[in-house]
Amino acid sequence: MLDIKFIRAHPDVVRAGAAKKRIACDIDKILALDREWREMTVEVDSLRQEQKNASKLIGAAAPADRPRLAEEQKQKKELLKQREAAVEVHYKALHELLLRVPNVPAEEVPEGKDDSENVEIKRFGTPRTFDFEARDHIAIGEAQGWLDVLAGARIAGSRNYFLKGDLSLLEGAVMRYALDLMVKKGFMPLSVPTLVRSEIMVGTGYFPGGEDQAYRCDERDDLCLVGTSEVPVTALHQDEIMNAADLPKRYVAQSSCYRREAGTYGKDTRGLYRVHQFQKVEQVIVDVADAERSLAHHHAIVANAEEVLQALELPYRIVNVCGGDLGQPQIQKFDIETWMPSRGNYGETHSASRFHDFQARRLNMRYRTAEGTVHVCHTLNNTVAASVRMLIALLENHQRRDGTVYLPPALRPYMGGREAIGRPIA
RNA sequence: GGAGAGAUGGCUGAGUGGCCGAUAGCGCCGGCUUGCUAAGCCGGUGUACUCCUCACGGGGUACCGAGGGUUCGAAUCCCUCUCUCUCCGCCA
């Protein structure tokens, strides 16, 4: 959420930002509602003041006079009640609109309508050329007895799967490697709730707007399954005023992630690329409101993810996500795409976002400076490793002619010291 | 799931209808005292919105878990909900 004061002061900046993101948003309506709301608030506050003062006088008055004075008060109360209700209606309308105003993208965000116009800014590693007929991850997984998508579909519907044997272990190995790396870097590991109140979904910017992508419990519980541990981790300090000296907070969390993938029927239907549930290690930073520091963190969390990919010996590229492909909350986003031979292309495996105070304002997450002033925090997050897409990349890039799969040294300690997994297949 | 107790400022903890945005202690900040430290003394110390002001600053309103209600007036009385604790049941 943007600060209404910022919108008042810079309506053109907000309008231009929304346009760059291709998100419709009626700033004039917001400004008009805001103006009216303030006028009404002034009126109601002064009515209340009168009411309060009069009530105090009654308390001080002689008991005999009280009934008569109280009767007068009763009349005035009606007007106040009516005006209070009107203010509330106005405020709610304003708040609803404010929740949907997109964050202003950074200058460095490229113009563009959708992901086809994202700008590649870095490429690392060279996609391998195979001197044999390469298999995709499904072929390898099924031939090795590591993967059962039919069973997944039978017990949980399409886009669900069972990992078996060494592939299940490999998932754990990747997660644990990623987690250990981040802990070594000083990030505080967290185990977090993956079922959260919808208020938290609003706080992190997923609602309103993203309801279709989240699994929700029925009306008995106001809870949603998170699509990423970014949600509970970012919200950890909701409603707190932290000391600036205790910032930044650097967190890392592994969790299951759940995504409905509504509206993707027929898209990436084969294999593990687009699934309803997966494991992910996520990094989150909460810091003071300083644009330069946020930017430095942004580069740092991208570098952390690169370190993982390099250790896993996977080719990747980084794209600067264009305005039209950017979500409502982000200032800027860098996606990291890892080479996936079966796609003949890079596929998104990481997403690094910088929000400034957009999430923190919704979550009411603030800090106090040494001088005693209070400000809204900045937040950022990035994937460290997301399980199934990493497995696709590992299986496909590291497969060998005989159907076994090479393990990069970084993973070996987590796989019993082995240099490869699988048995030779025909 | 059943029974009971509770939720007050950074923390502890008073407050059962008007004098309460809230006693007190701790903590924290500033000052005095002090060879240094400790102790002591004095003063200050919530957040949000809003109005006035170039600003310094000042005024107003709201907030005692959340939402409703009673009342001229609610931290205080009533209702609903959430959460915490204790006991019982069930279960990993």
Short mmCIF file of C-alpha atoms (C1' of nucleotides) in Angstrom, two decimals:
data_model
loop_
_atom_site.label_atom_id
_atom_site.label_comp_id
_atom_site.label_asym_id
_atom_site.label_seq_id
_atom_site.Cartn_x
_atom_site.Cartn_y
_atom_site.Cartn_z
CA MET A 1 0.00 0.00 0.00
CA LEU A 2 1.22 3.44 -0.80
CA ASP A 3 1.15 6.21 1.77
CA ILE A 4 -1.91 8.34 1.08
CA LYS A 5 0.29 11.38 1.79
CA PHE A 6 2.60 10.28 -1.01
CA ILE A 7 -0.35 9.93 -3.38
CA ARG A 8 -1.58 13.40 -2.44
CA ALA A 9 1.84 14.91 -3.02
CA HIS A 10 2.75 12.98 -6.17
CA PRO A 11 -0.40 11.88 -7.99
CA ASP A 12 1.34 11.99 -11.36
CA VAL A 13 4.12 9.70 -10.23
CA VAL A 14 1.56 7.17 -9.01
CA ARG A 15 -0.46 7.44 -12.22
CA ALA A 16 2.64 6.94 -14.36
CA GLY A 17 3.68 3.96 -12.24
CA ALA A 18 0.33 2.26 -12.65
CA ALA A 19 0.46 2.88 -16.38
CA LYS A 20 3.92 1.32 -16.60
CA LYS A 21 2.55 -1.75 -14.82
CA ARG A 22 -0.55 -1.82 -17.03
CA ILE A 23 -2.72 -1.70 -13.92
CA ALA A 24 -5.88 0.39 -13.98
CA CYS A 25 -6.29 2.69 -11.02
CA ASP A 26 -8.38 5.81 -10.54
CA ILE A 27 -6.18 8.23 -8.65
CA ASP A 28 -8.61 11.13 -9.08
CA LYS A 29 -11.31 9.17 -7.35
CA ILE A 30 -8.97 8.37 -4.50
CA LEU A 31 -7.93 11.98 -4.11
CA ALA A 32 -11.56 13.11 -4.13
CA LEU A 33 -12.55 10.51 -1.54
CA ASP A 34 -9.56 11.45 0.55
CA ARG A 35 -10.44 15.12 0.48
CA GLU A 36 -14.03 14.45 1.45
CA TRP A 37 -12.99 12.02 4.13
CA ARG A 38 -10.73 14.60 5.73
CA GLU A 39 -13.41 17.27 5.67
CA MET A 40 -15.89 14.90 7.27
CA THR A 41 -13.38 13.82 9.87
CA VAL A 42 -12.76 17.40 10.94
CA GLU A 43 -16.49 17.90 11.32
CA VAL A 44 -17.03 14.71 13.29
CA ASP A 45 -14.05 15.38 15.54
CA SER A 46 -15.40 18.76 16.51
CA LEU A 47 -18.89 17.37 17.08
CA ARG A 48 -17.38 14.77 19.34
CA GLN A 49 -15.41 17.41 21.14
CA GLU A 50 -18.61 19.33 21.91
CA GLN A 51 -20.27 16.16 23.06
CA LYS A 52 -17.37 15.27 25.35
CA ASN A 53 -17.18 18.70 26.90
CA ALA A 54 -20.92 18.79 27.51
CA SER A 55 -20.80 15.38 29.16
CA LYS A 56 -18.07 16.53 31.49
CA LEU A 57 -20.20 19.49 32.51
CA ILE A 58 -23.06 17.17 33.37
CA GLY A 59 -20.78 15.20 35.64
CA ALA A 60 -19.82 18.40 37.43
CA ALA A 61 -23.34 19.82 37.56
CA ALA A 62 -25.69 19.64 40.51
CA PRO A 63 -27.57 16.31 40.49
CA ALA A 64 -30.88 18.11 40.15
CA ASP A 65 -29.85 19.70 36.85
CA ARG A 66 -28.53 16.55 35.29
CA PRO A 67 -31.69 15.05 33.77
CA ARG A 68 -32.43 18.25 31.88
CA LEU A 69 -28.86 18.56 30.55
CA ALA A 70 -28.76 14.93 29.63
CA GLU A 71 -31.91 15.32 27.61
CA GLU A 72 -30.26 18.05 25.54
CA GLN A 73 -27.28 15.86 24.94
CA LYS A 74 -29.48 13.13 23.59
CA GLN A 75 -30.59 15.33 20.73
CA LYS A 76 -27.07 16.15 19.60
CA LYS A 77 -26.04 12.55 19.76
CA GLU A 78 -28.20 11.64 16.78
CA LEU A 79 -26.37 13.95 14.42
CA LEU A 80 -23.01 12.70 15.61
CA LYS A 81 -23.95 9.07 15.10
CA GLN A 82 -25.15 9.74 11.62
CA ARG A 83 -22.00 11.62 10.65
CA GLU A 84 -19.77 8.97 12.19
CA ALA A 85 -21.42 6.31 10.08
CA ALA A 86 -20.91 8.40 6.96
CA VAL A 87 -17.23 8.86 7.73
CA GLU A 88 -16.82 5.14 8.17
CA VAL A 89 -18.44 4.33 4.85
CA HIS A 90 -16.17 6.85 3.19
CA TYR A 91 -13.08 5.54 4.87
CA LYS A 92 -13.81 1.96 3.88
CA ALA A 93 -14.33 2.94 0.27
CA LEU A 94 -11.05 4.84 0.31
CA HIS A 95 -9.19 1.98 1.95
CA GLU A 96 -10.51 -0.54 -0.58
CA LEU A 97 -9.19 1.58 -3.40
CA LEU A 98 -5.87 2.21 -1.68
CA LEU A 99 -5.28 -1.52 -1.30
CA ARG A 100 -5.37 -1.81 -5.06
CA VAL A 101 -3.05 1.05 -5.96
CA PRO A 102 0.13 -0.48 -7.36
CA ASN A 103 3.55 0.35 -6.01
CA VAL A 104 5.56 2.68 -8.21
CA PRO A 105 8.12 0.72 -10.26
CA ALA A 106 11.76 1.82 -10.23
CA GLU A 107 13.29 3.80 -13.06
CA GLU A 108 15.40 0.76 -13.97
CA VAL A 109 12.30 -1.33 -14.64
CA PRO A 110 12.02 -1.72 -18.41
CA GLU A 111 8.91 -0.74 -20.32
CA GLY A 112 6.95 -3.69 -21.63
CA LYS A 113 3.56 -5.35 -21.71
CA ASP A 114 4.31 -8.92 -20.57
CA ASP A 115 7.06 -11.44 -19.86
CA SER A 116 8.10 -11.46 -23.51
CA GLU A 117 9.54 -8.00 -22.92
CA ASN A 118 11.57 -8.80 -19.84
CA VAL A 119 15.17 -7.79 -20.34
CA GLU A 120 17.97 -10.28 -19.91
CA ILE A 121 20.77 -8.74 -17.89
CA LYS A 122 23.06 -11.67 -17.24
CA ARG A 123 23.76 -15.14 -18.51
CA PHE A 124 25.88 -17.66 -16.65
CA GLY A 125 27.06 -21.04 -17.85
CA THR A 126 26.54 -22.67 -21.21
CA PRO A 127 23.64 -25.01 -21.91
CA ARG A 128 25.04 -28.41 -22.54
CA THR A 129 24.89 -30.11 -25.92
CA PHE A 130 24.12 -33.79 -25.64
CA ASP A 131 25.93 -36.41 -27.69
CA PHE A 132 23.04 -38.78 -27.06
CA GLU A 133 19.29 -38.50 -27.04
CA ALA A 134 18.54 -36.51 -23.91
CA ARG A 135 15.53 -37.51 -21.84
CA ASP A 136 13.23 -35.09 -20.08
CA HIS A 137 12.80 -35.24 -16.31
CA ILE A 138 9.65 -37.34 -16.58
CA ALA A 139 11.35 -39.99 -18.68
CA ILE A 140 14.32 -40.13 -16.33
CA GLY A 141 12.15 -40.08 -13.24
CA GLU A 142 9.84 -42.82 -14.41
CA ALA A 143 12.60 -45.02 -15.81
CA GLN A 144 14.41 -44.81 -12.49
CA GLY A 145 11.24 -45.38 -10.47
CA TRP A 146 11.62 -41.94 -8.90
CA LEU A 147 8.45 -40.29 -10.02
CA ASP A 148 4.77 -41.20 -10.09
CA VAL A 149 2.52 -38.50 -11.49
CA LEU A 150 -0.39 -40.85 -12.10
CA ALA A 151 -0.57 -41.76 -8.44
CA GLY A 152 -0.29 -38.07 -7.63
CA ALA A 153 -3.25 -37.31 -9.85
CA ARG A 154 -5.23 -40.23 -8.47
CA ILE A 155 -4.96 -39.16 -4.88
CA ALA A 156 -4.77 -35.38 -5.24
CA GLY A 157 -5.81 -34.44 -8.77
CA SER A 158 -3.74 -33.22 -11.67
CA ARG A 159 -0.49 -31.35 -11.05
CA ASN A 160 0.34 -33.53 -8.06
CA TYR A 161 3.05 -36.14 -7.81
CA PHE A 162 4.96 -38.60 -5.70
CA LEU A 163 8.73 -38.44 -5.53
CA LYS A 164 10.28 -41.76 -4.64
CA GLY A 165 13.64 -43.09 -3.58
CA ASP A 166 16.66 -41.04 -4.53
CA LEU A 167 14.63 -38.26 -6.11
CA SER A 168 12.84 -37.74 -2.80
CA LEU A 169 16.24 -37.70 -1.12
CA LEU A 170 17.55 -35.31 -3.74
CA GLU A 171 14.73 -32.90 -2.99
CA GLY A 172 15.74 -32.96 0.66
CA ALA A 173 19.38 -32.55 -0.28
CA VAL A 174 18.75 -29.45 -2.36
CA MET A 175 16.59 -27.91 0.35
CA ARG A 176 19.10 -28.65 3.05
CA TYR A 177 22.04 -27.41 1.01
CA ALA A 178 20.19 -24.15 0.35
CA LEU A 179 19.21 -23.75 3.97
CA ASP A 180 22.70 -24.46 5.28
CA LEU A 181 24.23 -22.00 2.83
CA MET A 182 21.92 -19.23 4.01
CA VAL A 183 22.47 -19.99 7.67
CA LYS A 184 26.21 -19.75 7.00
CA LYS A 185 25.57 -16.30 5.58
CA GLY A 186 23.96 -15.23 8.83
CA PHE A 187 20.31 -15.64 7.94
CA MET A 188 18.12 -16.76 10.84
CA PRO A 189 16.37 -20.04 10.00
CA LEU A 190 12.65 -20.16 10.71
CA SER A 191 10.00 -22.84 10.71
CA VAL A 192 6.76 -21.11 9.91
CA PRO A 193 2.98 -21.55 9.65
CA THR A 194 1.92 -22.30 6.09
CA LEU A 195 -1.73 -21.81 6.94
CA VAL A 196 -2.34 -18.12 7.60
CA ARG A 197 -5.23 -15.73 8.19
CA SER A 198 -6.41 -13.98 5.08
CA GLU A 199 -5.47 -10.71 6.77
CA ILE A 200 -1.84 -11.79 6.32
CA MET A 201 -2.46 -12.42 2.64
CA VAL A 202 -3.68 -8.84 2.42
CA GLY A 203 -0.71 -7.65 4.44
CA THR A 204 1.82 -9.19 2.08
CA GLY A 205 -0.01 -7.90 -0.99
CA TYR A 206 -1.47 -11.14 -2.36
CA PHE A 207 -5.03 -10.07 -1.57
CA PRO A 208 -7.09 -8.43 -2.87
CA GLY A 209 -6.50 -9.68 -6.38
CA GLY A 210 -4.79 -13.02 -5.87
CA GLU A 211 -7.64 -14.92 -4.23
CA ASP A 212 -7.93 -17.32 -7.17
CA GLN A 213 -4.37 -18.48 -6.74
CA ALA A 214 -4.64 -19.45 -3.08
CA TYR A 215 -6.22 -22.45 -1.44
CA ARG A 216 -8.58 -21.33 1.27
CA CYS A 217 -10.14 -23.27 4.08
CA ASP A 218 -13.92 -23.31 4.27
CA GLU A 219 -15.89 -20.75 6.25
CA ARG A 220 -15.20 -22.48 9.56
CA ASP A 221 -11.65 -21.13 9.44
CA ASP A 222 -10.44 -17.90 7.93
CA LEU A 223 -7.20 -19.51 6.77
CA CYS A 224 -5.29 -19.81 3.51
CA LEU A 225 -2.46 -22.08 2.45
CA VAL A 226 0.50 -19.92 1.52
CA GLY A 227 2.05 -20.00 -1.92
CA THR A 228 5.42 -19.19 -0.37
CA SER A 229 6.93 -18.81 3.09
CA GLU A 230 7.55 -15.19 2.16
CA VAL A 231 4.06 -14.63 3.55
CA PRO A 232 4.49 -15.83 7.15
CA VAL A 233 8.13 -14.74 7.32
CA THR A 234 7.49 -11.21 6.13
CA ALA A 235 4.55 -10.95 8.53
CA LEU A 236 6.58 -12.14 11.52
CA HIS A 237 6.97 -8.61 12.84
CA GLN A 238 3.47 -7.42 12.02
CA ASP A 239 2.31 -4.56 14.26
CA GLU A 240 5.72 -4.17 15.82
CA ILE A 241 7.88 -1.12 16.21
CA MET A 242 11.43 -2.47 16.10
CA ASN A 243 14.63 -0.69 17.00
CA ALA A 244 16.57 0.48 13.97
CA ALA A 245 19.66 -0.96 15.64
CA ASP A 246 18.12 -4.44 15.38
CA LEU A 247 17.70 -4.15 11.61
CA PRO A 248 18.16 -5.57 9.09
CA LYS A 249 16.46 -8.85 9.93
CA ARG A 250 17.62 -11.61 7.60
CA TYR A 251 15.49 -14.74 7.58
CA VAL A 252 15.47 -18.01 5.72
CA ALA A 253 12.65 -20.53 5.86
CA GLN A 254 11.85 -23.83 4.22
CA SER A 255 8.21 -24.65 3.72
CA SER A 256 5.69 -26.39 1.58
CA CYS A 257 4.13 -24.03 -0.94
CA TYR A 258 0.64 -24.37 -2.38
CA ARG A 259 -0.65 -22.85 -5.59
CA ARG A 260 -4.00 -23.31 -7.24
CA GLU A 261 -2.68 -22.41 -10.67
CA ALA A 262 -6.16 -21.29 -11.68
CA GLY A 263 -6.35 -20.21 -15.28
CA THR A 264 -3.38 -22.28 -16.37
CA TYR A 265 -5.31 -25.21 -17.83
CA GLY A 266 -3.41 -26.63 -20.72
CA LYS A 267 -0.26 -24.75 -19.81
CA ASP A 268 2.82 -26.74 -18.78
CA THR A 269 0.63 -29.77 -18.17
CA ARG A 270 3.42 -32.26 -18.53
CA GLY A 271 5.73 -33.07 -15.68
CA LEU A 272 6.77 -31.15 -12.63
CA TYR A 273 7.13 -27.64 -14.00
CA ARG A 274 3.77 -26.33 -12.81
CA VAL A 275 2.46 -28.15 -9.75
CA HIS A 276 0.12 -27.43 -6.85
CA GLN A 277 2.58 -28.17 -4.10
CA PHE A 278 6.33 -27.98 -3.71
CA GLN A 279 9.08 -27.27 -1.22
CA LYS A 280 10.94 -24.01 -1.18
CA VAL A 281 13.70 -22.32 0.77
CA GLU A 282 13.03 -18.60 0.81
CA GLN A 283 15.08 -15.61 1.96
CA VAL A 284 13.45 -12.50 3.41
CA ILE A 285 15.00 -9.23 4.53
CA VAL A 286 13.35 -6.55 6.65
CA ASP A 287 15.26 -3.31 7.01
CA VAL A 288 15.01 0.42 7.51
CA ALA A 289 13.38 2.60 4.87
CA ASP A 290 16.41 3.47 2.79
CA ALA A 291 16.17 3.06 -0.97
CA GLU A 292 19.91 2.53 -1.40
CA ARG A 293 20.08 -0.10 1.29
CA SER A 294 17.08 -1.86 -0.21
CA LEU A 295 18.76 -1.89 -3.58
CA ALA A 296 21.96 -3.29 -2.08
CA HIS A 297 19.93 -6.03 -0.38
CA HIS A 298 18.21 -6.76 -3.65
CA HIS A 299 21.51 -7.39 -5.38
CA ALA A 300 22.70 -9.46 -2.42
CA ILE A 301 19.72 -11.80 -2.41
CA VAL A 302 20.05 -12.31 -6.16
CA ALA A 303 23.73 -13.14 -5.64
CA ASN A 304 22.77 -15.66 -2.94
CA ALA A 305 20.53 -17.50 -5.37
CA GLU A 306 23.22 -17.39 -8.04
CA GLU A 307 25.61 -19.01 -5.61
CA VAL A 308 23.19 -21.92 -5.26
CA LEU A 309 22.84 -22.36 -9.02
CA GLN A 310 26.57 -22.14 -9.55
CA ALA A 311 27.19 -24.72 -6.87
CA LEU A 312 24.64 -26.97 -8.55
CA GLU A 313 26.45 -26.37 -11.84
CA LEU A 314 23.34 -25.18 -13.62
CA PRO A 315 23.29 -22.61 -16.42
CA TYR A 316 20.97 -19.69 -15.79
CA ARG A 317 20.11 -16.18 -16.80
CA ILE A 318 18.73 -13.22 -14.94
CA VAL A 319 15.98 -11.03 -16.33
CA ASN A 320 14.90 -7.58 -15.27
CA VAL A 321 11.13 -7.97 -15.20
CA CYS A 322 9.32 -5.35 -17.26
CA GLY A 323 6.53 -3.09 -16.03
CA GLY A 324 3.67 -5.09 -17.50
CA ASP A 325 4.90 -8.36 -15.97
CA LEU A 326 5.51 -6.84 -12.56
CA GLY A 327 3.05 -7.49 -9.76
CA GLN A 328 1.15 -4.82 -7.89
CA PRO A 329 3.44 -4.72 -4.85
CA GLN A 330 6.93 -4.67 -6.33
CA ILE A 331 9.29 -1.78 -6.95
CA GLN A 332 11.38 -4.08 -9.06
CA LYS A 333 11.78 -7.80 -9.67
CA PHE A 334 14.59 -9.93 -10.99
CA ASP A 335 13.67 -13.41 -12.11
CA ILE A 336 16.33 -16.04 -12.38
CA GLU A 337 15.65 -18.62 -15.04
CA THR A 338 17.49 -21.92 -15.07
CA TRP A 339 18.26 -23.86 -18.20
CA MET A 340 15.86 -26.75 -18.76
CA PRO A 341 16.84 -28.92 -21.73
CA SER A 342 13.35 -30.37 -22.22
CA ARG A 343 11.97 -26.88 -22.69
CA GLY A 344 14.90 -25.91 -24.88
CA ASN A 345 14.84 -22.75 -22.88
CA TYR A 346 15.33 -21.14 -19.51
CA GLY A 347 12.50 -21.67 -17.01
CA GLU A 348 11.76 -19.44 -14.03
CA THR A 349 13.15 -20.86 -10.82
CA HIS A 350 13.71 -17.79 -8.66
CA SER A 351 12.03 -14.47 -8.18
CA ALA A 352 13.67 -11.64 -6.27
CA SER A 353 11.43 -8.75 -5.26
CA ARG A 354 12.00 -5.38 -3.69
CA PHE A 355 8.95 -3.73 -2.14
CA HIS A 356 10.15 -0.68 -0.25
CA ASP A 357 7.45 -0.06 2.37
CA PHE A 358 4.51 -1.48 0.38
CA GLN A 359 4.13 -4.68 2.39
CA ALA A 360 5.36 -3.23 5.65
CA ARG A 361 2.74 -0.48 5.59
CA ARG A 362 -0.02 -3.04 5.16
CA LEU A 363 1.49 -5.16 7.91
CA ASN A 364 2.05 -2.11 10.13
CA MET A 365 5.68 -3.04 10.54
CA ARG A 366 7.79 -0.14 11.72
CA TYR A 367 11.04 0.82 13.44
CA ARG A 368 12.24 3.59 15.67
CA THR A 369 15.47 5.43 14.89
CA ALA A 370 18.06 6.49 17.47
CA GLU A 371 16.50 9.96 17.23
CA GLY A 372 13.15 8.52 18.25
CA THR A 373 11.28 8.92 14.98
CA VAL A 374 9.09 6.09 13.71
CA HIS A 375 9.13 4.87 10.11
CA VAL A 376 7.68 2.03 8.05
CA CYS A 377 10.17 -0.76 7.18
CA HIS A 378 11.34 -1.95 3.79
CA THR A 379 11.02 -5.61 2.82
CA LEU A 380 12.52 -7.89 0.18
CA ASN A 381 12.53 -11.55 -0.66
CA ASN A 382 13.94 -14.08 -3.05
CA THR A 383 13.86 -17.79 -3.62
CA VAL A 384 16.96 -19.68 -2.52
CA ALA A 385 15.81 -22.95 -4.08
CA ALA A 386 12.37 -24.22 -5.11
CA SER A 387 12.22 -27.96 -5.02
CA VAL A 388 10.62 -29.38 -8.09
CA ARG A 389 11.89 -26.89 -10.61
CA MET A 390 15.40 -27.40 -9.25
CA LEU A 391 14.88 -31.15 -9.64
CA ILE A 392 13.86 -30.70 -13.27
CA ALA A 393 17.03 -28.74 -13.92
CA LEU A 394 19.24 -31.17 -12.03
CA LEU A 395 17.86 -34.30 -13.70
CA GLU A 396 17.84 -32.88 -17.18
CA ASN A 397 21.13 -31.02 -17.13
CA HIS A 398 23.09 -33.65 -15.25
CA GLN A 399 21.74 -36.79 -16.91
CA ARG A 400 24.22 -39.16 -18.51
CA ARG A 401 23.97 -41.40 -21.51
CA ASP A 402 23.21 -44.44 -19.38
CA GLY A 403 20.34 -42.73 -17.57
CA THR A 404 22.19 -42.10 -14.32
CA VAL A 405 22.38 -38.57 -12.98
CA TYR A 406 25.54 -36.77 -11.94
CA LEU A 407 25.53 -35.07 -8.56
CA PRO A 408 27.49 -31.82 -8.16
CA PRO A 409 29.87 -31.88 -5.18
CA ALA A 410 27.75 -29.44 -3.18
CA LEU A 411 24.97 -32.02 -2.89
CA ARG A 412 27.07 -35.08 -2.20
CA PRO A 413 27.32 -34.63 1.58
CA TYR A 414 23.53 -34.77 1.65
CA MET A 415 23.38 -37.86 -0.59
CA GLY A 416 25.64 -40.20 1.28
CA GLY A 417 28.74 -39.02 -0.54
CA ARG A 418 27.62 -40.43 -3.86
CA GLU A 419 28.78 -38.86 -7.14
CA ALA A 420 25.72 -39.95 -9.07
CA ILE A 421 22.29 -41.49 -8.55
CA GLY A 422 20.30 -44.05 -10.52
CA ARG A 423 21.16 -47.27 -12.22
CA PRO A 424 22.05 -47.68 -15.85
CA ILE A 425 18.92 -48.00 -17.97
CA ALA A 426 18.54 -49.29 -21.49
"C1'" G B 1 -14.92 -30.93 22.26
"C1'" G B 2 -16.33 -29.64 27.88
"C1'" A B 3 -15.30 -26.42 32.44
"C1'" G B 4 -12.91 -22.23 34.47
"C1'" A B 5 -9.52 -17.82 34.59
"C1'" G B 6 -7.63 -13.92 31.95
"C1'" A B 7 -6.12 -9.96 27.84
"C1'" U B 8 -4.34 -2.38 30.26
"C1'" G B 9 1.45 1.64 27.55
"C1'" G B 10 8.60 -1.30 25.89
"C1'" C B 11 7.93 -4.63 30.57
"C1'" U B 12 5.60 -5.51 35.53
"C1'" G B 13 1.13 -3.97 37.37
"C1'" A B 14 -3.11 -0.54 39.55
"C1'" G B 15 -7.66 1.04 38.05
"C1'" U B 16 -15.43 -1.65 38.62
"C1'" G B 17 -19.24 4.63 35.36
"C1'" G B 18 -17.36 11.33 34.94
"C1'" C B 19 -11.41 13.95 38.43
"C1'" C B 20 -8.35 8.11 33.25
"C1'" G B 21 -4.42 8.42 27.49
"C1'" A B 22 -4.67 6.04 32.03
"C1'" U B 23 -1.49 5.50 39.48
"C1'" A B 24 3.07 3.23 40.60
"C1'" G B 25 7.56 0.54 39.71
"C1'" C B 26 11.13 -1.07 36.04
"C1'" G B 27 13.34 0.24 31.52
"C1'" C B 28 14.82 4.17 28.26
"C1'" C B 29 16.33 9.53 27.15
"C1'" G B 30 18.13 14.41 29.05
"C1'" G B 31 20.17 17.17 33.19
"C1'" C B 32 22.42 17.67 38.19
"C1'" U B 33 25.70 15.35 41.59
"C1'" U B 34 30.44 12.38 41.00
"C1'" G B 35 38.03 11.39 40.37
"C1'" C B 36 35.58 6.90 37.62
"C1'" U B 37 31.60 3.50 38.41
"C1'" A B 38 27.41 2.59 41.34
"C1'" A B 39 23.75 4.94 44.07
"C1'" G B 40 20.88 9.41 44.53
"C1'" C B 41 18.07 13.75 42.83
"C1'" C B 42 15.24 16.58 38.94
"C1'" G B 43 12.78 16.48 34.28
"C1'" G B 44 11.09 13.80 30.07
"C1'" U B 45 9.41 9.31 27.71
"C1'" G B 46 2.99 5.60 23.27
"C1'" U B 47 0.79 5.36 18.32
"C1'" A B 48 -2.38 6.99 14.38
"C1'" C B 49 -5.24 10.49 11.93
"C1'" U B 50 -6.26 15.53 11.47
"C1'" C B 51 -6.24 21.03 11.84
"C1'" C B 52 -3.34 25.67 12.54
"C1'" U B 53 1.96 27.15 11.47
"C1'" C B 54 7.18 28.49 6.33
"C1'" A B 55 9.02 26.23 10.58
"C1'" C B 56 9.66 25.76 15.92
"C1'" G B 57 5.51 24.41 18.10
"C1'" G B 58 0.45 24.08 19.41
"C1'" G B 59 -4.86 22.39 19.14
"C1'" G B 60 -8.48 18.33 18.28
"C1'" U B 61 -10.04 13.23 17.78
"C1'" A B 62 -9.29 8.03 18.26
"C1'" C B 63 -6.91 3.85 20.54
"C1'" C B 64 -6.89 -0.12 27.66
"C1'" G B 65 -7.30 -7.86 22.65
"C1'" A B 66 -11.34 -7.10 18.23
"C1'" G B 67 -16.35 -5.81 16.97
"C1'" G B 68 -21.17 -4.34 18.55
"C1'" G B 69 -24.53 -2.47 22.57
"C1'" U B 70 -26.29 0.35 27.13
"C1'" U B 71 -25.43 5.56 28.88
"C1'" C B 72 -25.45 12.62 28.53
"C1'" G B 73 -20.64 10.07 29.71
"C1'" A B 74 -17.32 3.31 29.30
"C1'" A B 75 -10.58 0.73 30.43
"C1'" U B 76 -14.77 0.08 33.98
"C1'" C B 77 -21.59 -2.48 32.67
"C1'" C B 78 -23.89 -6.05 28.68
"C1'" C B 79 -23.38 -9.24 24.08
"C1'" U B 80 -20.40 -11.66 20.21
"C1'" C B 81 -15.67 -13.04 18.53
"C1'" U B 82 -10.29 -13.84 18.81
"C1'" C B 83 -6.21 -15.11 21.59
"C1'" U B 84 -3.56 -16.82 26.20
"C1'" C B 85 -3.42 -19.85 30.65
"C1'" U B 86 -5.35 -24.04 33.93
"C1'" C B 87 -8.18 -28.63 34.33
"C1'" C B 88 -10.90 -32.75 31.76
"C1'" G B 89 -11.58 -35.48 27.11
"C1'" C B 90 -9.56 -36.83 22.34
"C1'" C B 91 -5.24 -37.19 19.35
"C1'" A B 92 -0.07 -36.68 16.76
#
